[in-house]
Coordinates of C-alpha atoms in Angstrom, one line a residue:
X1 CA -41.9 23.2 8.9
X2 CA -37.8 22.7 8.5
X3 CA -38.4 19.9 6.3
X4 CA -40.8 21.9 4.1
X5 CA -38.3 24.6 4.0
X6 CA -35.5 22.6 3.4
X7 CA -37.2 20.8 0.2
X8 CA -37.7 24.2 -1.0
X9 CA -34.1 25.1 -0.8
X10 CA -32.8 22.0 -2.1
X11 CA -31.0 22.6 -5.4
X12 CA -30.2 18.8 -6.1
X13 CA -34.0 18.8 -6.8
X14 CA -36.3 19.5 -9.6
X15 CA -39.9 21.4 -9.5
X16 CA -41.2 18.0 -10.1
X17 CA -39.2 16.7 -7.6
X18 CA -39.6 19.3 -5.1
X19 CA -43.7 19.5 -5.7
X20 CA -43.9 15.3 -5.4
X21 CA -41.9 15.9 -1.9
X22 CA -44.1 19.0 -0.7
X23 CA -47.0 16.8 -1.6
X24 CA -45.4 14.2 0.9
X25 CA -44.8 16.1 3.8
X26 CA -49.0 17.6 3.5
X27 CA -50.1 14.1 3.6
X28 CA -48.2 13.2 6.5
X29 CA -49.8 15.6 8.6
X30 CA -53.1 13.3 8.4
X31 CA -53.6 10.3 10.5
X32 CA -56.3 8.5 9.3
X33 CA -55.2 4.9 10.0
X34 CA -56.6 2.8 13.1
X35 CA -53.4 1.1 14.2
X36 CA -52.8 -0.9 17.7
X37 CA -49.9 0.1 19.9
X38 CA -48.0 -3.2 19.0
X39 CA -48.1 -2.4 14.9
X40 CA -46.9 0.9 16.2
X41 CA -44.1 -0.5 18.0
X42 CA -42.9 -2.0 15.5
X43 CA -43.1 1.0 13.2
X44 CA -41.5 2.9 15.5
X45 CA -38.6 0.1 15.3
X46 CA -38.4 -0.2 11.8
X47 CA -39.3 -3.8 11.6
X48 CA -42.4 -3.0 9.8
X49 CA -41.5 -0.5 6.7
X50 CA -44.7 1.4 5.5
X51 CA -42.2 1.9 2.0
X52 CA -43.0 5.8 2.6
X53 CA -46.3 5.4 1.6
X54 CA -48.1 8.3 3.4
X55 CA -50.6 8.3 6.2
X56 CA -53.9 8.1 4.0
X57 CA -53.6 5.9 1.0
X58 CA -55.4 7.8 -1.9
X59 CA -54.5 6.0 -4.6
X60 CA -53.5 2.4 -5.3
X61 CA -49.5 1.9 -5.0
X62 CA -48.9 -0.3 -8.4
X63 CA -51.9 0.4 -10.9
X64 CA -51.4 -2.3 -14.0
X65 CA -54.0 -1.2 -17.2
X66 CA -55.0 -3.1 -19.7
X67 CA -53.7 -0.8 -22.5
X68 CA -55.6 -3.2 -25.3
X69 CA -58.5 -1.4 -23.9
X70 CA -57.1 2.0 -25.1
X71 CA -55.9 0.1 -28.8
X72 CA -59.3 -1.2 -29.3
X73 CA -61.9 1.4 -27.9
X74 CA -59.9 4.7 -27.2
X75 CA -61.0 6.5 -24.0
X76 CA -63.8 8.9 -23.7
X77 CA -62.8 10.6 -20.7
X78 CA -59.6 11.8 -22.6
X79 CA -61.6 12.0 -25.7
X80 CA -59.3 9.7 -27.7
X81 CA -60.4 7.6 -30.6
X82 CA -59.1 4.0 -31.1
X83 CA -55.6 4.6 -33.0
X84 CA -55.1 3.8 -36.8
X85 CA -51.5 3.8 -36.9
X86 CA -48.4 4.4 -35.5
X87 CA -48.3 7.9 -34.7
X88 CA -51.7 7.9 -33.1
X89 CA -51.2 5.0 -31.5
X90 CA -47.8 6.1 -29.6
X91 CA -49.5 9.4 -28.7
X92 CA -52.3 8.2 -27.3
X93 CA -50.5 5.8 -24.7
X94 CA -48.1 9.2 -24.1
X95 CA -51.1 10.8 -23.3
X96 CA -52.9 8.2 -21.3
X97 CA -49.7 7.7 -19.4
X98 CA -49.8 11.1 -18.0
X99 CA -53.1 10.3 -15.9
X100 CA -52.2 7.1 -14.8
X101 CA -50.7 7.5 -10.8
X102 CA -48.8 5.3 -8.5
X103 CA -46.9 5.8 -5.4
X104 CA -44.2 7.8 -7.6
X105 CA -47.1 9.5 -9.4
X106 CA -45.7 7.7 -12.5
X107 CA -47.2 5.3 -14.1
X108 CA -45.2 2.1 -13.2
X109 CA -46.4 -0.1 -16.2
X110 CA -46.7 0.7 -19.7
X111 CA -47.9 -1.9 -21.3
X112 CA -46.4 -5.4 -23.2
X113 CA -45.6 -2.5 -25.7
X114 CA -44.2 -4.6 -28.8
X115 CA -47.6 -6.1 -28.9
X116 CA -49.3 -3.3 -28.6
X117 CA -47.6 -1.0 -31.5
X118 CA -46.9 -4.0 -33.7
X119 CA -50.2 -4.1 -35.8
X120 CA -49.4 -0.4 -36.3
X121 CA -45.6 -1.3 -37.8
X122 CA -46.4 -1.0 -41.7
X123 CA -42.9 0.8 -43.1
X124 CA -40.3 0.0 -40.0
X125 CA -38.2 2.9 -40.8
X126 CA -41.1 5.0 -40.0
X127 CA -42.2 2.8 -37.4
X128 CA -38.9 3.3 -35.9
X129 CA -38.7 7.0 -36.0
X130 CA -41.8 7.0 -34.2
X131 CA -40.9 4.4 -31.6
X132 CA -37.6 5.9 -30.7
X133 CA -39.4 9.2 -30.2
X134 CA -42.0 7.9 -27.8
X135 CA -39.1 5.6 -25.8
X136 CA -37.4 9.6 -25.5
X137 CA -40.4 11.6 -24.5
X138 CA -40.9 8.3 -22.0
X139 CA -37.4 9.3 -20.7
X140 CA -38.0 12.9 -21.0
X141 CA -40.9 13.4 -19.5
X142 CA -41.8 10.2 -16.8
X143 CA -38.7 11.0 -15.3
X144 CA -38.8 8.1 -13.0
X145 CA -36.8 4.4 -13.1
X146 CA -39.7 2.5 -11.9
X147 CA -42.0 3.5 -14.8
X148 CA -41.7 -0.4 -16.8
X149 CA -42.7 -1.9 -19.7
X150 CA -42.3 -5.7 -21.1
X151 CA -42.1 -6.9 -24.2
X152 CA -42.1 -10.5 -25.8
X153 CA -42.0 -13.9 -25.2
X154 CA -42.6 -13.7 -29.4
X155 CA -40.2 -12.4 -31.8
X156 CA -41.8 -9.1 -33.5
X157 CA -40.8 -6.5 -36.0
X158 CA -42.3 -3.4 -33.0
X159 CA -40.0 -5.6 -30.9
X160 CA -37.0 -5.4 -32.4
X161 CA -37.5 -1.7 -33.2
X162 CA -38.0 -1.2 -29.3
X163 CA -34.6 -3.0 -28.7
X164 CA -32.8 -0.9 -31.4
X165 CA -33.9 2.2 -30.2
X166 CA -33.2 1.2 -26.5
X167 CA -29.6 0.7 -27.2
X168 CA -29.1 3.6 -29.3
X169 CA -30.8 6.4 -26.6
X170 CA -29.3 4.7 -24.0
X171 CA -31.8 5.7 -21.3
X172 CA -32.3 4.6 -17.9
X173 CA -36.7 5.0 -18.2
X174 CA -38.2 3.1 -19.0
X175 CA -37.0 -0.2 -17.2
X176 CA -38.3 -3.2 -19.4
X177 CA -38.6 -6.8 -19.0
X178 CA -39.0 -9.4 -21.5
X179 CA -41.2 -12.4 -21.0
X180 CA -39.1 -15.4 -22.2
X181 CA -39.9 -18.7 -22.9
X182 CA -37.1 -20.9 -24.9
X183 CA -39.9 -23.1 -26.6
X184 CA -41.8 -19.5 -27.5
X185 CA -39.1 -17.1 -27.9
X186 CA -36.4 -17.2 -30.9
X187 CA -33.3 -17.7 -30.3
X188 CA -32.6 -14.2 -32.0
X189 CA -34.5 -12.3 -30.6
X190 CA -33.2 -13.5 -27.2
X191 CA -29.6 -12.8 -28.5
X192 CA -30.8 -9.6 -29.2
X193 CA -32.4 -9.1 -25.8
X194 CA -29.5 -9.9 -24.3
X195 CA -27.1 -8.2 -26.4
X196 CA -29.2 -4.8 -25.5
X197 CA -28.9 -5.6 -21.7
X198 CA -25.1 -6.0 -22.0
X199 CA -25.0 -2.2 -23.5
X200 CA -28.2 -1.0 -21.1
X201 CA -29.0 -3.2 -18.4
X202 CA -32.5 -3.8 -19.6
X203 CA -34.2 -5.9 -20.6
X204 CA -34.2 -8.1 -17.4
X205 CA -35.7 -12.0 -18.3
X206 CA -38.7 -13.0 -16.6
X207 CA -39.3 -17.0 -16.7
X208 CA -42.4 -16.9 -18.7
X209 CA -43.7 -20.4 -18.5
X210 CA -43.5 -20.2 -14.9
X211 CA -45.7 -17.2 -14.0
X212 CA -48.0 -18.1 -16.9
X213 CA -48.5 -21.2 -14.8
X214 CA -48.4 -19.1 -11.3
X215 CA -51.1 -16.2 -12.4
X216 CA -52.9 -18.9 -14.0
X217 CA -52.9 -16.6 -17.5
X218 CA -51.0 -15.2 -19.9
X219 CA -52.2 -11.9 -19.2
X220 CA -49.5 -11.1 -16.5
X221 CA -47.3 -7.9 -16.5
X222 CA -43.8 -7.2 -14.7
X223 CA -44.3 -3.6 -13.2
X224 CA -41.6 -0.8 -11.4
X225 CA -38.8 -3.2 -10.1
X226 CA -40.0 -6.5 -10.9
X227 CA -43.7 -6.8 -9.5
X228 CA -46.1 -9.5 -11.0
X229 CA -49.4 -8.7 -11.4
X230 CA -52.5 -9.5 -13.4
X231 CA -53.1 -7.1 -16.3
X232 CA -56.3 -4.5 -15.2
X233 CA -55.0 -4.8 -11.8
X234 CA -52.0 -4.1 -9.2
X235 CA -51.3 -3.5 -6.1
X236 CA -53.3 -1.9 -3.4
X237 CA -50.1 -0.8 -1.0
X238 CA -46.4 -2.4 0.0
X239 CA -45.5 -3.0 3.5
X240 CA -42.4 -4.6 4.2
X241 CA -41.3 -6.9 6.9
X242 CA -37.2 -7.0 8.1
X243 CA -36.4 -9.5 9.3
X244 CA -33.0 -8.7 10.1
X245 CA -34.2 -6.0 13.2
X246 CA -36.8 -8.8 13.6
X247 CA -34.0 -11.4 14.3
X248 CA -32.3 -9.1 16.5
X249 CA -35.3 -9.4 18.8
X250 CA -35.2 -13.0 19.3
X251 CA -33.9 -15.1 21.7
X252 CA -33.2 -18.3 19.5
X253 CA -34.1 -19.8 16.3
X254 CA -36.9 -21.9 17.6
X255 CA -38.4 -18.5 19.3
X256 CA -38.2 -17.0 15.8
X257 CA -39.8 -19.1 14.1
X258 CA -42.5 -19.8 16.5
X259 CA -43.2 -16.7 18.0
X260 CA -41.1 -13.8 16.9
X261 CA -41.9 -13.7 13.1
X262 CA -45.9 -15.4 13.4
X263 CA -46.0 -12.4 15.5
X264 CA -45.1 -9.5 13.4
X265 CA -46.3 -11.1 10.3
X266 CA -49.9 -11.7 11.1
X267 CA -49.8 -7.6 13.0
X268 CA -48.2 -6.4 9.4
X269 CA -51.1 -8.5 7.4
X270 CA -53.6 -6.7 9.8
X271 CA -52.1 -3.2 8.9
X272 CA -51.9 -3.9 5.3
X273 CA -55.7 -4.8 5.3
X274 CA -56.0 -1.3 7.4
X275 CA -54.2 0.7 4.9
X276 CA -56.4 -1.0 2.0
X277 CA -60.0 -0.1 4.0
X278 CA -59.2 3.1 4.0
X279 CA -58.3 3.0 0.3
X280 CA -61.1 1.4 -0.7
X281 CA -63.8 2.5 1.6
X282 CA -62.8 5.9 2.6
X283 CA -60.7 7.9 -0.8
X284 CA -62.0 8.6 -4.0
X285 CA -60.1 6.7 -6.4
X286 CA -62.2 3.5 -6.9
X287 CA -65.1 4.8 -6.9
X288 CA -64.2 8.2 -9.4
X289 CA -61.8 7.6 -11.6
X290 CA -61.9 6.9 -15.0
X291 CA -59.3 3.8 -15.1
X292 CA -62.0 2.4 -13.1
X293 CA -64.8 3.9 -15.3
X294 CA -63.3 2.7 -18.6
X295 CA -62.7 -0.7 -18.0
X296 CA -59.2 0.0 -17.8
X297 CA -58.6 -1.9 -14.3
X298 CA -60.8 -3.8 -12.0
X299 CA -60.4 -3.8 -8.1
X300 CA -61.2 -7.1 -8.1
X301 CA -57.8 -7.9 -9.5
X302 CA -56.0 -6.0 -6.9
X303 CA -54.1 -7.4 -3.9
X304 CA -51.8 -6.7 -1.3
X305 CA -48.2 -6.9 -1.1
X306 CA -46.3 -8.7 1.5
X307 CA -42.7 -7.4 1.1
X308 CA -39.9 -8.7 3.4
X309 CA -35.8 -8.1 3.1
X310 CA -32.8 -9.2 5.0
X311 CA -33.3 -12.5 5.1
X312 CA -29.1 -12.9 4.8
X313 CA -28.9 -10.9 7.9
X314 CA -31.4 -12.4 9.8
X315 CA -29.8 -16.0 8.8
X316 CA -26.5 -15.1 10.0
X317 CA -27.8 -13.3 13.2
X318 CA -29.8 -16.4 14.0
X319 CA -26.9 -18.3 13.6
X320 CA -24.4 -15.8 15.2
X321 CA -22.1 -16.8 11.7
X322 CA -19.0 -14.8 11.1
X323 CA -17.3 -17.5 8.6
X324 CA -18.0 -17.1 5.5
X325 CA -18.3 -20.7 5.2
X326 CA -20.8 -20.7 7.9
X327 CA -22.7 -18.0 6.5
X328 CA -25.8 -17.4 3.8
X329 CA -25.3 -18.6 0.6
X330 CA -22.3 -20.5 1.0
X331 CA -23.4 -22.8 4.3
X332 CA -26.4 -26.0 4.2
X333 CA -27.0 -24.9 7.8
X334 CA -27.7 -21.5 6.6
X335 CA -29.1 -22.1 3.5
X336 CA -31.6 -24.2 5.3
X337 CA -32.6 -21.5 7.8
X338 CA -33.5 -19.2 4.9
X339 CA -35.6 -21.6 3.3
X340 CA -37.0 -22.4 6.8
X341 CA -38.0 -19.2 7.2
X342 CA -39.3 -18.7 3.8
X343 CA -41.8 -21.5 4.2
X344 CA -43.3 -20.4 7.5
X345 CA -43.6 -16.8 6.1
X346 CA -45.5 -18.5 3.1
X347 CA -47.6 -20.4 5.3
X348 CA -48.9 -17.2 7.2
X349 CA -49.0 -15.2 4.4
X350 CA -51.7 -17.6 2.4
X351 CA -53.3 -18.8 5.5
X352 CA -54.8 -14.8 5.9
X353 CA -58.0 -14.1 3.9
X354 CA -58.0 -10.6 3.2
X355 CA -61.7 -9.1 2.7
X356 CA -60.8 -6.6 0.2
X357 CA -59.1 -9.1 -2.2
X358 CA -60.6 -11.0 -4.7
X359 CA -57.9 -12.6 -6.1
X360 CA -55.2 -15.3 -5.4
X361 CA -57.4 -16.7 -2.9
X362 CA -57.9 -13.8 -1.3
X363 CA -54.3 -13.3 -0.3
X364 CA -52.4 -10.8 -0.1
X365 CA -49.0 -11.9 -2.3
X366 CA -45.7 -12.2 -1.2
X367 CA -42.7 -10.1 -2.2
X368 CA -39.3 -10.1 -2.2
X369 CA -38.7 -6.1 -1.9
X370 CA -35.7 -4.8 -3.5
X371 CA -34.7 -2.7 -0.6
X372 CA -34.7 1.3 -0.2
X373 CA -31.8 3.8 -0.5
X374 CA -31.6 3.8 3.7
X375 CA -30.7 0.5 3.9
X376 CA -27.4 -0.5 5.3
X377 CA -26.5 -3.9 6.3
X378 CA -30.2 -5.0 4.9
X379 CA -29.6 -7.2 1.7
X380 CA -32.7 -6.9 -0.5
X381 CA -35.2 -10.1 -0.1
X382 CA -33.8 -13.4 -0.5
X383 CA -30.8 -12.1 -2.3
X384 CA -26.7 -13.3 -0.8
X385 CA -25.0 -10.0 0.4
X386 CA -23.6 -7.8 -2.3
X387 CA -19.8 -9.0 -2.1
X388 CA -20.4 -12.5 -0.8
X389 CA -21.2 -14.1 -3.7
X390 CA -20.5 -17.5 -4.3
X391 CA -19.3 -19.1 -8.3
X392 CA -22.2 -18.2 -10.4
X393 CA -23.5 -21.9 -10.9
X394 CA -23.7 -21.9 -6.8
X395 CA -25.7 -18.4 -6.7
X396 CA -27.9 -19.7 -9.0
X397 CA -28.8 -23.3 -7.5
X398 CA -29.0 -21.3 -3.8
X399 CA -31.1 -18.7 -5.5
X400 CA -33.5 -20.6 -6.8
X401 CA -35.7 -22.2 -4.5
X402 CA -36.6 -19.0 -3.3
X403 CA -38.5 -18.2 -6.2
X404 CA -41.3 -20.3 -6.3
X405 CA -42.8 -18.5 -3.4
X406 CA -42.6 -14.7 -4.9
X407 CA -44.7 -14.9 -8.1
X408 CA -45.5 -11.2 -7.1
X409 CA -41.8 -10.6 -7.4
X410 CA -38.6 -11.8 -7.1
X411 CA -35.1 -11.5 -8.8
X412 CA -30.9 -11.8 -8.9
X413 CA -28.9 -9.7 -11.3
X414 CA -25.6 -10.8 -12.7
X415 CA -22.8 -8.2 -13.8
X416 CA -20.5 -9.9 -17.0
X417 CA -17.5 -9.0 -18.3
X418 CA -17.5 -7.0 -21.3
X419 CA -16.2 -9.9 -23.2
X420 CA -19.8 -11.7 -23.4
X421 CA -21.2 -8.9 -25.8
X422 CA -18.8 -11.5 -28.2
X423 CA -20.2 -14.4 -26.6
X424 CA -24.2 -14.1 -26.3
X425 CA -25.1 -17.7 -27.0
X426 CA -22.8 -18.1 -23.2
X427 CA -25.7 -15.2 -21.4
X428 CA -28.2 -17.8 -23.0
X429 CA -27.3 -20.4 -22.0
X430 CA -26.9 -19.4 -18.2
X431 CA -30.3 -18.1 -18.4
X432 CA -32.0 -21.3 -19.9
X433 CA -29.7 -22.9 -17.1
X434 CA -31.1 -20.8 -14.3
X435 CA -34.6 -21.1 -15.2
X436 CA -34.6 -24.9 -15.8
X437 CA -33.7 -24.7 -11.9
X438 CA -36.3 -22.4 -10.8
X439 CA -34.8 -18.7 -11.2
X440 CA -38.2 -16.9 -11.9
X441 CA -36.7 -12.9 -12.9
X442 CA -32.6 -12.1 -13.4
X443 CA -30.8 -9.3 -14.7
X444 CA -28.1 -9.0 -16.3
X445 CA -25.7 -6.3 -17.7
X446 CA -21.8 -5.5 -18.1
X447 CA -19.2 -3.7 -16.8
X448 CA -18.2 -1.0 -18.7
X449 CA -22.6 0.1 -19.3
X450 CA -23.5 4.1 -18.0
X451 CA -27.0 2.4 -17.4
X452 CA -26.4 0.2 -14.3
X453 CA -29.5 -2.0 -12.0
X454 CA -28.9 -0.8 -8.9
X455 CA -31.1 -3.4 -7.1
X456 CA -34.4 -3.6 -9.4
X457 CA -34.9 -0.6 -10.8
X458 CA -31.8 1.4 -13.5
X459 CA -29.7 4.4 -12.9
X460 CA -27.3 6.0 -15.2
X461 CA -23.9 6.4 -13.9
X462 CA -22.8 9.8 -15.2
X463 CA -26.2 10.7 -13.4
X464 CA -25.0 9.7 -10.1
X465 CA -21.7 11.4 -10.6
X466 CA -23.2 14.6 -11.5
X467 CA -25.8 14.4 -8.4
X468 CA -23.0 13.5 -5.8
X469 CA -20.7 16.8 -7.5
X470 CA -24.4 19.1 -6.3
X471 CA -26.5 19.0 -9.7
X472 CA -29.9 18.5 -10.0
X473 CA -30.8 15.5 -12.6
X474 CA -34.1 14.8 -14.2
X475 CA -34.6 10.4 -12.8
X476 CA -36.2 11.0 -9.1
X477 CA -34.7 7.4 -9.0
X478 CA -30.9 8.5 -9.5
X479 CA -30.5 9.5 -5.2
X480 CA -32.1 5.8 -4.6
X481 CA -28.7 5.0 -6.8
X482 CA -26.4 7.5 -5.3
X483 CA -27.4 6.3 -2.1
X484 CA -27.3 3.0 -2.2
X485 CA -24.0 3.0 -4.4
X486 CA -22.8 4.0 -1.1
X487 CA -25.0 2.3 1.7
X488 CA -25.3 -0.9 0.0
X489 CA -22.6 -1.4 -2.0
X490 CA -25.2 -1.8 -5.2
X491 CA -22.8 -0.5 -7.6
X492 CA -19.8 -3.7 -6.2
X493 CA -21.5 -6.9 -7.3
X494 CA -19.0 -9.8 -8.2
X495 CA -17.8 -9.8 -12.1
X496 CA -18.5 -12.7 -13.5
X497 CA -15.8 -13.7 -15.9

C-alpha cells in the first residue's frame, strides 16, 4: 500500500509513468509461478535478476513484427488498408505502433524503417516533412529509449532523410541501429551515419555480415538496447545471471567453474522455461491477439533470453586482483578467466533444449544484458569497468572475442572527441577495424552531444539535469540515466582522442 501511495504522490512522474508503475505493483500481488526453494534463494540473493518482469508474464518481453506485412496487406483488425504513399504509410505504422506491447508497454522495434518508407519517397522534400514528423510524434508520444529502429546496410534516399531529420530534432526515441556491411554499405552513407552519431549518439553499427551469417538470414532486427532477433519474433522474457554475487559465493576458481555457475545457470534455464509456460500455456496473448492473428509474428520464432553481467567483477573477485595490471581487460590471466567463463556459460546455455522454442536449436540465446539503474559495482555483460579502460586498439582486441557468443546481443560504446565530426573517414576506419576482429554491435558518440548512451539505450542530458533539480520529463528511460550517471559512472567513459 506505501508503495502504491507513494507512486501516486510522485511528482518526478508522468500519468503514463505513474499508470505503467500502478500497473506493476497489481501484478505483483499474483504468484503464479512454480519455483523451487533453490531458484528462490537465489532470487532472494540477487544472483538471479527477474529484470522486473512481474510475477505472471502476460505478454512477451521483446515482440519483433514483420512490418512488410502491414506495407503489403494492411491490417484488418485496425482496419487499415495497405498504404499508397508516404503519408499513409507513416500513419499507419504510428498507429500500429500504439498496439504493439513489451515489457515497457512500448513497442521496442519499429521496423528496418528506411526500407520500409523508401518505395513511398517520390518528392523528398515532402518525403522529408513527413519523415521528420513521424520521427517527432515517435519522440512525442512512445516516450520510451528502448523503443528502436534500424535502418541500412544499403544506401537509400528514406535513409538519408531519416538521418537528416535525426540530427536536426535531436531526440533521444527512437534509438536506431544501422546494419553495416563495408562491401554493401557506401561509404557515404556510413560517413553520414557516423557523422549523425557524433551529433546524437545513434545510430549505433551492428556488424551486418556477421549476424546475417549467425541468424542464418537477412531478416534479423536490433531491438530496445541492442537485442538480435529474427523478424516476426522476439523474446519470450529476460532473466539475468550475476556473476559477480555468484563469485562471491565461491570458494575458488575451479569450484566456480565446476560447481558454482553450472549450478545457478542450469536453475535460471529452468526458471526461464517456467516463466515462458506460463506465458504460453496459461495468458492470453498467443492465442488472442491479432500480431499473432495477422501474421505479424510467429511463436515459433520466439526464444528465451539468457542475460548475464559483471563478468569484470567476478574476474577480479576470482582472482582477488587489486592491480590494475592484474585486473580485467588489461591482464592475460584475467582476460583468460573471462573468456573461460564465457565458454562454459555457452556450453550450458546450448546444451538445454527448451520445449517452448522452436528456434536456434531450441535454445534459449545468450545475452550480454546492459545492466539496470541499481547496479553499482556490476559492469554491464562482458564490458571493462567504466574508467578502466585500456588504449582503444586494446579495448577493442580484448572486446572482441566476446562477441561471437551473444548474437542475441552484445556491444561496447566509444566516446570521441569533438574533433572527429572533422575527421569521419578516422570513426570508419576504427569501425571496419573492430569488426574485421570480431566486434559484433559499437556505439559511438562525442563529447559535447545532449543525447548521450548511457549503457545501451539514449538519454538526453538536459533531461537528466532537469529530473535530478525535481521535474517530471516525458523518456520513462531518463531515471535509468540519472541513476546510473551516478551508480555506474555511465556518463565517465574514457575520451578517446
Amino acid at each position: 500500500m506505501e508503495q502504491v501511495l507513494n507512486i501516486i504522490k510522485n511528482e518526478t512522474l508522468t500519468y503514463n509513468q505513474q499508470v505503467l508503475q500502478l500497473a506493476g505493483q497489481a501484478e505483483s500481488t499474483l504468484n503464479v509461478l512454480n519455483i523451487d526453494e533453490e531458484t528462490k534463494n537465489l532470487l532472494d540473493k540477487e544472483i538471479i535478476c527477474t529484470m522486473f518482469e512481474g510475477n505472471a508474464p502476460y505478454r512477451p518481453r521483446y515482440i519483433i513484427p514483420n512490418y512488410e506485412v502491414l506495407m503489403k496487406k494492411g491490417c484488418k483488425f485496425l482496419d487499415l488498408d495497405a498504404p499508397t504513399d508516404i503519408w499513409e504509410a507513416t500513419n499507419s505504422l504510428l498507429i500500429l505502433y500504439k498496439h504493439v506491447p513489451s515489457i515497457t508497454s512500448y513497442p521496442v522495434y519499429l521496423g528496418n524503417i528506411d526500407t520500409l518508407l523508401e518505395p513511398f519517397v517520390k518528392d523528398e522534400e515532402e518525403a522529408y516533412k513527413a519523415i521528420k514528423l513521424y520521427l517527432k510524434h515517435i519522440d512525442r508520444s512512445l516516450t520510451d529509449s528502448f523503443v528502436h529502429a534500424n535502418i541500412g546496410p544499403v544506401d537509400t534516399k528514406a535513409g538519408r532523410l531519416i538521418l537528416k531529420a535525426m540530427e536536426e530534432l535531436q531526440c533521444a526515441v527512437p534509438n536506431l541501429t544501422v546494419k553495416y556491411d563495408k562491401d554493401l554499405t557506401s561509404k557515404e552513407f556510413a560517413k553520414l551515419c557516423a557523422s549523425t552519431a557524433l551529433v546524437t549518439a545513434k545510430p549505433s553499427f551492428a556488424n551486418h555480415k556477421m549476424d546475417v551469417k549467425d541468424f542464418g538470414t537477412e531478416d534479423y532486427a536490433l531491438a530496445s538496447c541492442y537485442n538480435g532477433f529474427i523478424i516476426g519474433g522476439g523474446g519470450y522474457t529476460l532473466v539475468r545471471l550475476v556473476l559477480s554475487r555468484l563469485a562471491e559465493t565461491a570458494e575458488s576458481v575451479e569450484d566456480f567453474l565446476e560447481n558454482k555457475l553450472p549450478f545457478a545457470a542450469k536453475k535460471m534455464l529452468e526458471y526461464i522455461d517456467e516463466r515462458t509456460k506460463f506465458l504460453v500455456e496459461e495468458a492470453a496473448f498467443f492465442k488472442s491477439n491479432f500480431l499473432v492473428k495477422e501474421g505479424f509474428i510467429k511463436k515459433e520464432l520466439f526464444t528465451g533470453m539468457f542475460g548475464m553481467v559483471g563478468l569484470a567483477e567476478a574476474v577480479n573477485h576470482l582472482l582477488k586482483a587489486t592491480n590494475q595490471e592484474d585486473r580485467f581487460g588489461h591482464s592475460k590471466v584475467a582476460n583468460d578467466l573471462g573468456i573461460k567463463i564465457i565458454e562454459t556459460l555457452n556450453d550450458i546455455v546450448t546444451s538445454y533444449k527448451s520445449k517452448y522454442v522452436e528456434c536456434f536449436n531450441g535454445n534459449h540465446v545468450l545475452h550480454a544484458q546492459v545492466g539496470i539503474d541499481t547496479d553499482t559495482g556490476i559492469s554491464p555483460g562482458c564490458r571493462i569497468p567504466v574508467g578502466e579502460e585500456p588504449e582503444l586498439f586494446e579495448h577493442i582486441i580484448q572486446s572482441a572475442p566476446y562477441h561471437k557468443y551473444f548474437f542475441n546481443g552484445i556491444g561496447d560504446i566509444f566516446v570521441f572527441e569533438e574533433t572527429y565530426k572533422n575527421n569521419l573517414e578516422a570513426i570508419i576506419n576504427v569501425i571496419d577495424g573492430a569488426f574485421e576482429s570480431g566486434i559484433r554491435y559499437t556505439s559511438v558518440y562525442s563529447d559535447s552531444c545532449d543525447v548521450v548512451r548511457v549503457t545501451g539505450y539514449l538519454v538526453k542530458k538536459s533531461e537528466v539535469a532537469e529530473l535530478e533539480s525535481g521535474k517530471a520529463v516525458k523518456n520513462n528511460a531518463t531515471v535509468f540515466g540519472m541513476n546510473a550517471k551516478n551508480g555506474a559512472k555511465a556518463f565517465d567513459r574514457r575520451l578517446r582522442k
